mmCIF file of N, CA and C in Angstrom:
data_model
loop_
_atom_site.group_PDB
_atom_site.id
_atom_site.type_symbol
_atom_site.label_atom_id
_atom_site.label_comp_id
_atom_site.label_asym_id
_atom_site.label_seq_id
_atom_site.Cartn_x
_atom_site.Cartn_y
_atom_site.Cartn_z
ATOM 1 N N UNK J 1 -19.723 -7.204 -2.633
ATOM 2 C CA UNK J 1 -19.926 -6.246 -1.567
ATOM 3 C C UNK J 1 -21.191 -5.448 -1.858
ATOM 4 N N UNK J 2 -22.120 -5.495 -0.961
ATOM 5 C CA UNK J 2 -23.308 -4.676 -1.082
ATOM 6 C C UNK J 2 -23.038 -3.362 -0.377
ATOM 7 N N UNK J 3 -23.207 -2.285 -1.087
ATOM 8 C CA UNK J 3 -22.930 -0.971 -0.509
ATOM 9 C C UNK J 3 -23.984 -0.611 0.519
ATOM 10 N N UNK J 4 -23.546 0.015 1.534
ATOM 11 C CA UNK J 4 -24.420 0.563 2.558
ATOM 12 C C UNK J 4 -24.017 2.014 2.758
ATOM 13 N N UNK J 5 -25.004 2.873 2.855
ATOM 14 C CA UNK J 5 -24.683 4.286 3.015
ATOM 15 C C UNK J 5 -23.971 4.561 4.331
ATOM 16 N N UNK J 6 -24.033 3.641 5.287
ATOM 17 C CA UNK J 6 -23.315 3.829 6.545
ATOM 18 C C UNK J 6 -21.975 3.093 6.564
ATOM 19 N N UNK J 7 -21.513 2.642 5.413
ATOM 20 C CA UNK J 7 -20.247 1.926 5.292
ATOM 21 C C UNK J 7 -19.180 2.896 4.771
ATOM 22 N N UNK J 8 -18.231 3.246 5.622
ATOM 23 C CA UNK J 8 -17.202 4.211 5.227
ATOM 24 C C UNK J 8 -16.359 3.722 4.065
ATOM 25 N N UNK J 9 -16.170 2.422 3.953
ATOM 26 C CA UNK J 9 -15.376 1.881 2.843
ATOM 27 C C UNK J 9 -16.040 2.188 1.507
ATOM 28 N N UNK J 10 -17.362 2.088 1.455
ATOM 29 C CA UNK J 10 -18.088 2.405 0.222
ATOM 30 C C UNK J 10 -17.913 3.875 -0.144
ATOM 31 N N UNK J 11 -17.995 4.735 0.846
ATOM 32 C CA UNK J 11 -17.814 6.163 0.580
ATOM 33 C C UNK J 11 -16.380 6.475 0.179
ATOM 34 N N UNK J 12 -15.435 5.765 0.772
ATOM 35 C CA UNK J 12 -14.037 5.959 0.380
ATOM 36 C C UNK J 12 -13.839 5.582 -1.085
ATOM 37 N N UNK J 13 -14.465 4.489 -1.510
ATOM 38 C CA UNK J 13 -14.354 4.066 -2.903
ATOM 39 C C UNK J 13 -15.051 5.053 -3.841
ATOM 40 N N UNK J 14 -16.208 5.567 -3.441
ATOM 41 C CA UNK J 14 -16.891 6.581 -4.246
ATOM 42 C C UNK J 14 -15.986 7.809 -4.415
ATOM 43 N N UNK J 15 -15.379 8.275 -3.337
ATOM 44 C CA UNK J 15 -14.485 9.435 -3.412
ATOM 45 C C UNK J 15 -13.299 9.146 -4.322
ATOM 46 N N UNK J 16 -12.783 7.947 -4.264
ATOM 47 C CA UNK J 16 -11.657 7.572 -5.117
ATOM 48 C C UNK J 16 -12.052 7.626 -6.594
ATOM 49 N N UNK J 17 -13.245 7.152 -6.921
ATOM 50 C CA UNK J 17 -13.732 7.209 -8.304
ATOM 51 C C UNK J 17 -13.800 8.656 -8.773
ATOM 52 N N UNK J 18 -14.314 9.536 -7.932
ATOM 53 C CA UNK J 18 -14.411 10.953 -8.289
ATOM 54 C C UNK J 18 -13.017 11.552 -8.460
ATOM 55 N N UNK J 19 -12.127 11.282 -7.534
ATOM 56 C CA UNK J 19 -10.790 11.867 -7.567
ATOM 57 C C UNK J 19 -9.950 11.349 -8.724
ATOM 58 N N UNK J 20 -10.121 10.088 -9.066
ATOM 59 C CA UNK J 20 -9.370 9.495 -10.180
ATOM 60 C C UNK J 20 -10.084 9.697 -11.514
ATOM 61 N N UNK J 21 -11.274 10.277 -11.466
ATOM 62 C CA UNK J 21 -12.068 10.625 -12.643
ATOM 63 C C UNK J 21 -12.445 9.422 -13.500
ATOM 64 N N UNK J 22 -12.695 8.300 -12.843
ATOM 65 C CA UNK J 22 -13.148 7.136 -13.579
ATOM 66 C C UNK J 22 -13.050 5.858 -12.773
ATOM 67 N N UNK J 23 -13.892 4.897 -13.142
ATOM 68 C CA UNK J 23 -13.909 3.603 -12.457
ATOM 69 C C UNK J 23 -12.613 2.828 -12.677
ATOM 70 N N UNK J 24 -12.138 2.777 -13.915
ATOM 71 C CA UNK J 24 -10.942 1.978 -14.198
ATOM 72 C C UNK J 24 -9.710 2.530 -13.499
ATOM 73 N N UNK J 25 -9.537 3.833 -13.534
ATOM 74 C CA UNK J 25 -8.382 4.443 -12.858
ATOM 75 C C UNK J 25 -8.458 4.208 -11.352
ATOM 76 N N UNK J 26 -9.649 4.344 -10.787
ATOM 77 C CA UNK J 26 -9.823 4.116 -9.350
ATOM 78 C C UNK J 26 -9.588 2.647 -9.006
ATOM 79 N N UNK J 27 -10.098 1.750 -9.838
ATOM 80 C CA UNK J 27 -9.910 0.316 -9.596
ATOM 81 C C UNK J 27 -8.434 -0.058 -9.670
ATOM 82 N N UNK J 28 -7.733 0.486 -10.651
ATOM 83 C CA UNK J 28 -6.294 0.225 -10.755
ATOM 84 C C UNK J 28 -5.564 0.720 -9.511
ATOM 85 N N UNK J 29 -5.910 1.926 -9.079
ATOM 86 C CA UNK J 29 -5.257 2.516 -7.908
ATOM 87 C C UNK J 29 -5.514 1.690 -6.650
ATOM 88 N N UNK J 30 -6.757 1.231 -6.490
ATOM 89 C CA UNK J 30 -7.144 0.478 -5.296
ATOM 90 C C UNK J 30 -6.859 -1.014 -5.422
ATOM 91 N N UNK J 31 -6.407 -1.432 -6.604
ATOM 92 C CA UNK J 31 -6.112 -2.834 -6.881
ATOM 93 C C UNK J 31 -7.331 -3.726 -6.632
ATOM 94 N N UNK J 32 -8.469 -3.300 -7.196
ATOM 95 C CA UNK J 32 -9.685 -4.094 -7.148
ATOM 96 C C UNK J 32 -10.270 -4.164 -8.550
ATOM 97 N N UNK J 33 -11.187 -5.064 -8.745
ATOM 98 C CA UNK J 33 -11.820 -5.222 -10.048
ATOM 99 C C UNK J 33 -12.768 -4.053 -10.321
ATOM 100 N N UNK J 34 -12.736 -3.507 -11.548
ATOM 101 C CA UNK J 34 -13.670 -2.430 -11.882
ATOM 102 C C UNK J 34 -15.133 -2.837 -11.677
ATOM 103 N N UNK J 35 -15.453 -4.097 -11.900
ATOM 104 C CA UNK J 35 -16.838 -4.548 -11.723
ATOM 105 C C UNK J 35 -17.268 -4.439 -10.259
ATOM 106 N N UNK J 36 -16.359 -4.706 -9.339
ATOM 107 C CA UNK J 36 -16.672 -4.569 -7.909
ATOM 108 C C UNK J 36 -16.949 -3.110 -7.581
ATOM 109 N N UNK J 37 -16.119 -2.239 -8.114
ATOM 110 C CA UNK J 37 -16.284 -0.811 -7.877
ATOM 111 C C UNK J 37 -17.600 -0.314 -8.471
ATOM 112 N N UNK J 38 -17.935 -0.803 -9.639
ATOM 113 C CA UNK J 38 -19.193 -0.442 -10.279
ATOM 114 C C UNK J 38 -20.385 -0.892 -9.434
ATOM 115 N N UNK J 39 -20.298 -2.088 -8.867
ATOM 116 C CA UNK J 39 -21.379 -2.590 -8.011
ATOM 117 C C UNK J 39 -21.545 -1.721 -6.765
ATOM 118 N N UNK J 40 -20.431 -1.271 -6.198
ATOM 119 C CA UNK J 40 -20.491 -0.403 -5.015
ATOM 120 C C UNK J 40 -21.207 0.902 -5.358
ATOM 121 N N UNK J 41 -20.822 1.526 -6.471
ATOM 122 C CA UNK J 41 -21.447 2.786 -6.879
ATOM 123 C C UNK J 41 -22.927 2.571 -7.172
ATOM 124 N N UNK J 42 -23.242 1.527 -7.924
ATOM 125 C CA UNK J 42 -24.647 1.241 -8.255
ATOM 126 C C UNK J 42 -25.472 0.967 -7.005
ATOM 127 N N UNK J 43 -24.901 0.273 -6.039
ATOM 128 C CA UNK J 43 -25.620 -0.008 -4.793
ATOM 129 C C UNK J 43 -25.850 1.257 -3.978
ATOM 130 N N UNK J 44 -24.851 2.121 -3.925
ATOM 131 C CA UNK J 44 -25.034 3.402 -3.230
ATOM 132 C C UNK J 44 -26.152 4.203 -3.885
ATOM 133 N N UNK J 45 -26.109 4.269 -5.209
ATOM 134 C CA UNK J 45 -27.131 5.023 -5.934
ATOM 135 C C UNK J 45 -28.525 4.434 -5.689
ATOM 136 N N UNK J 46 -28.631 3.121 -5.685
ATOM 137 C CA UNK J 46 -29.920 2.470 -5.459
ATOM 138 C C UNK J 46 -30.430 2.757 -4.049
ATOM 139 N N UNK J 47 -29.541 2.663 -3.077
ATOM 140 C CA UNK J 47 -29.957 2.902 -1.695
ATOM 141 C C UNK J 47 -30.331 4.366 -1.464
ATOM 142 N N UNK J 48 -29.617 5.267 -2.117
ATOM 143 C CA UNK J 48 -29.899 6.697 -1.970
ATOM 144 C C UNK J 48 -31.079 7.148 -2.828
ATOM 145 N N UNK J 49 -31.358 6.394 -3.864
ATOM 146 C CA UNK J 49 -32.470 6.730 -4.742
ATOM 147 C C UNK J 49 -32.171 7.848 -5.717
ATOM 148 N N UNK J 50 -30.891 8.083 -5.969
ATOM 149 C CA UNK J 50 -30.494 9.161 -6.887
ATOM 150 C C UNK J 50 -29.113 8.847 -7.449
ATOM 151 N N UNK J 51 -28.879 9.180 -8.721
ATOM 152 C CA UNK J 51 -27.554 8.917 -9.289
ATOM 153 C C UNK J 51 -26.485 9.831 -8.699
ATOM 154 N N UNK J 52 -25.319 9.264 -8.490
ATOM 155 C CA UNK J 52 -24.153 10.022 -8.019
ATOM 156 C C UNK J 52 -23.285 10.466 -9.184
ATOM 157 N N UNK J 53 -23.284 9.654 -10.241
ATOM 158 C CA UNK J 53 -22.434 9.902 -11.399
ATOM 159 C C UNK J 53 -23.272 9.982 -12.666
ATOM 160 N N UNK J 54 -22.764 10.721 -13.642
ATOM 161 C CA UNK J 54 -23.369 10.722 -14.973
ATOM 162 C C UNK J 54 -22.736 9.528 -15.685
ATOM 163 N N UNK J 55 -23.522 8.494 -15.888
ATOM 164 C CA UNK J 55 -22.990 7.262 -16.466
ATOM 165 C C UNK J 55 -22.833 7.412 -17.979
ATOM 166 N N UNK J 56 -21.900 6.636 -18.521
ATOM 167 C CA UNK J 56 -21.603 6.647 -19.963
ATOM 168 C C UNK J 56 -21.149 8.016 -20.443
ATOM 169 N N UNK J 57 -20.369 8.682 -19.646
ATOM 170 C CA UNK J 57 -19.854 10.008 -19.999
ATOM 171 C C UNK J 57 -18.355 10.015 -19.746
ATOM 172 N N UNK J 58 -17.619 10.494 -20.700
ATOM 173 C CA UNK J 58 -16.165 10.636 -20.563
ATOM 174 C C UNK J 58 -15.809 12.095 -20.723
ATOM 175 N N UNK J 59 -15.036 12.688 -19.897
ATOM 176 C CA UNK J 59 -14.573 12.127 -18.629
ATOM 177 C C UNK J 59 -15.725 12.035 -17.629
ATOM 178 N N UNK J 60 -15.482 11.268 -16.591
ATOM 179 C CA UNK J 60 -16.498 11.055 -15.579
ATOM 180 C C UNK J 60 -16.970 12.381 -14.998
ATOM 181 N N UNK J 61 -18.264 12.481 -14.777
ATOM 182 C CA UNK J 61 -18.837 13.653 -14.130
ATOM 183 C C UNK J 61 -19.750 13.206 -13.008
ATOM 184 N N UNK J 62 -19.774 14.003 -11.961
ATOM 185 C CA UNK J 62 -20.729 13.757 -10.897
ATOM 186 C C UNK J 62 -22.003 14.536 -11.187
ATOM 187 N N UNK J 63 -23.108 14.031 -10.678
ATOM 188 C CA UNK J 63 -24.360 14.779 -10.739
ATOM 189 C C UNK J 63 -24.298 15.849 -9.654
ATOM 190 N N UNK J 64 -25.267 16.746 -9.630
ATOM 191 C CA UNK J 64 -25.275 17.738 -8.552
ATOM 192 C C UNK J 64 -25.446 17.034 -7.207
ATOM 193 N N UNK J 65 -26.244 15.972 -7.184
ATOM 194 C CA UNK J 65 -26.375 15.168 -5.965
ATOM 195 C C UNK J 65 -25.040 14.508 -5.619
ATOM 196 N N UNK J 66 -24.336 14.019 -6.637
ATOM 197 C CA UNK J 66 -23.030 13.414 -6.431
ATOM 198 C C UNK J 66 -22.010 14.400 -5.891
ATOM 199 N N UNK J 67 -22.087 15.651 -6.349
ATOM 200 C CA UNK J 67 -21.196 16.699 -5.817
ATOM 201 C C UNK J 67 -21.418 16.887 -4.317
ATOM 202 N N UNK J 68 -22.683 16.946 -3.938
ATOM 203 C CA UNK J 68 -23.022 17.115 -2.520
ATOM 204 C C UNK J 68 -22.588 15.898 -1.710
ATOM 205 N N UNK J 69 -22.846 14.709 -2.260
ATOM 206 C CA UNK J 69 -22.475 13.476 -1.571
ATOM 207 C C UNK J 69 -20.958 13.386 -1.413
ATOM 208 N N UNK J 70 -20.219 13.801 -2.443
ATOM 209 C CA UNK J 70 -18.755 13.771 -2.380
ATOM 210 C C UNK J 70 -18.255 14.686 -1.265
ATOM 211 N N UNK J 71 -18.770 15.900 -1.210
ATOM 212 C CA UNK J 71 -18.334 16.850 -0.176
ATOM 213 C C UNK J 71 -18.641 16.309 1.222
ATOM 214 N N UNK J 72 -19.818 15.741 1.389
ATOM 215 C CA UNK J 72 -20.179 15.198 2.700
ATOM 216 C C UNK J 72 -19.362 13.959 3.033
ATOM 217 N N UNK J 73 -19.090 13.121 2.032
ATOM 218 C CA UNK J 73 -18.279 11.923 2.267
ATOM 219 C C UNK J 73 -16.856 12.294 2.656
ATOM 220 N N UNK J 74 -16.294 13.287 1.977
ATOM 221 C CA UNK J 74 -14.927 13.722 2.314
ATOM 222 C C UNK J 74 -14.870 14.237 3.749
ATOM 223 N N UNK J 75 -15.880 15.016 4.153
ATOM 224 C CA UNK J 75 -15.919 15.531 5.526
ATOM 225 C C UNK J 75 -16.052 14.390 6.528
ATOM 226 N N UNK J 76 -16.911 13.445 6.220
ATOM 227 C CA UNK J 76 -17.111 12.301 7.105
ATOM 228 C C UNK J 76 -15.844 11.462 7.210
ATOM 229 N N UNK J 77 -15.196 11.226 6.076
ATOM 230 C CA UNK J 77 -13.957 10.441 6.091
ATOM 231 C C UNK J 77 -12.861 11.164 6.858
ATOM 232 N N UNK J 78 -12.791 12.482 6.721
ATOM 233 C CA UNK J 78 -11.786 13.256 7.459
ATOM 234 C C UNK J 78 -12.024 13.132 8.960
ATOM 235 N N UNK J 79 -13.269 13.195 9.374
ATOM 236 C CA UNK J 79 -13.587 13.048 10.796
ATOM 237 C C UNK J 79 -13.274 11.652 11.305
ATOM 238 N N UNK J 80 -13.493 10.660 10.462
ATOM 239 C CA UNK J 80 -13.297 9.279 10.906
ATOM 240 C C UNK J 80 -11.837 8.943 11.156
ATOM 241 N N UNK J 81 -10.927 9.735 10.611
ATOM 242 C CA UNK J 81 -9.505 9.455 10.788
ATOM 243 C C UNK J 81 -8.852 10.351 11.834
ATOM 244 N N UNK J 82 -9.655 11.178 12.501
ATOM 245 C CA UNK J 82 -9.121 12.013 13.558
ATOM 246 C C UNK J 82 -9.089 11.216 14.846
ATOM 247 N N UNK J 83 -7.967 11.271 15.568
ATOM 248 C CA UNK J 83 -7.896 10.557 16.850
ATOM 249 C C UNK J 83 -8.936 11.123 17.819
ATOM 250 N N UNK J 84 -9.487 10.248 18.625
ATOM 251 C CA UNK J 84 -10.443 10.620 19.667
ATOM 252 C C UNK J 84 -11.723 11.235 19.137
ATOM 253 N N UNK J 85 -12.047 10.962 17.862
ATOM 254 C CA UNK J 85 -13.294 11.495 17.321
ATOM 255 C C UNK J 85 -14.338 10.383 17.300
ATOM 256 N N UNK J 86 -15.563 10.774 17.439
ATOM 257 C CA UNK J 86 -16.680 9.844 17.374
ATOM 258 C C UNK J 86 -17.508 10.234 16.168
ATOM 259 N N UNK J 87 -17.792 9.262 15.316
ATOM 260 C CA UNK J 87 -18.578 9.534 14.112
ATOM 261 C C UNK J 87 -19.857 8.728 14.189
ATOM 262 N N UNK J 88 -20.976 9.404 14.126
ATOM 263 C CA UNK J 88 -22.273 8.747 14.097
ATOM 264 C C UNK J 88 -22.848 8.897 12.699
ATOM 265 N N UNK J 89 -23.229 7.772 12.094
ATOM 266 C CA UNK J 89 -23.837 7.832 10.766
ATOM 267 C C UNK J 89 -25.091 6.994 10.745
#
């Protein structure tokens, strides 16, 4: 899966990684391979041109850019699940 910044599934997976505080925990929860999840995060970061996560750090931490992206992704995801709402991205 190549991540696209306009793909809500990619943002949902990014939020899950943040909420579960790690790739492995998020992958277990979502029942997907950690490598797939890692590719999604890396693709988002490449497309955005900035890191979302502090890599090789335990426990997982978001960058300041990642904090902003998480807040915006959560808002976007909340809007996308409201009946009769239109989301433009």
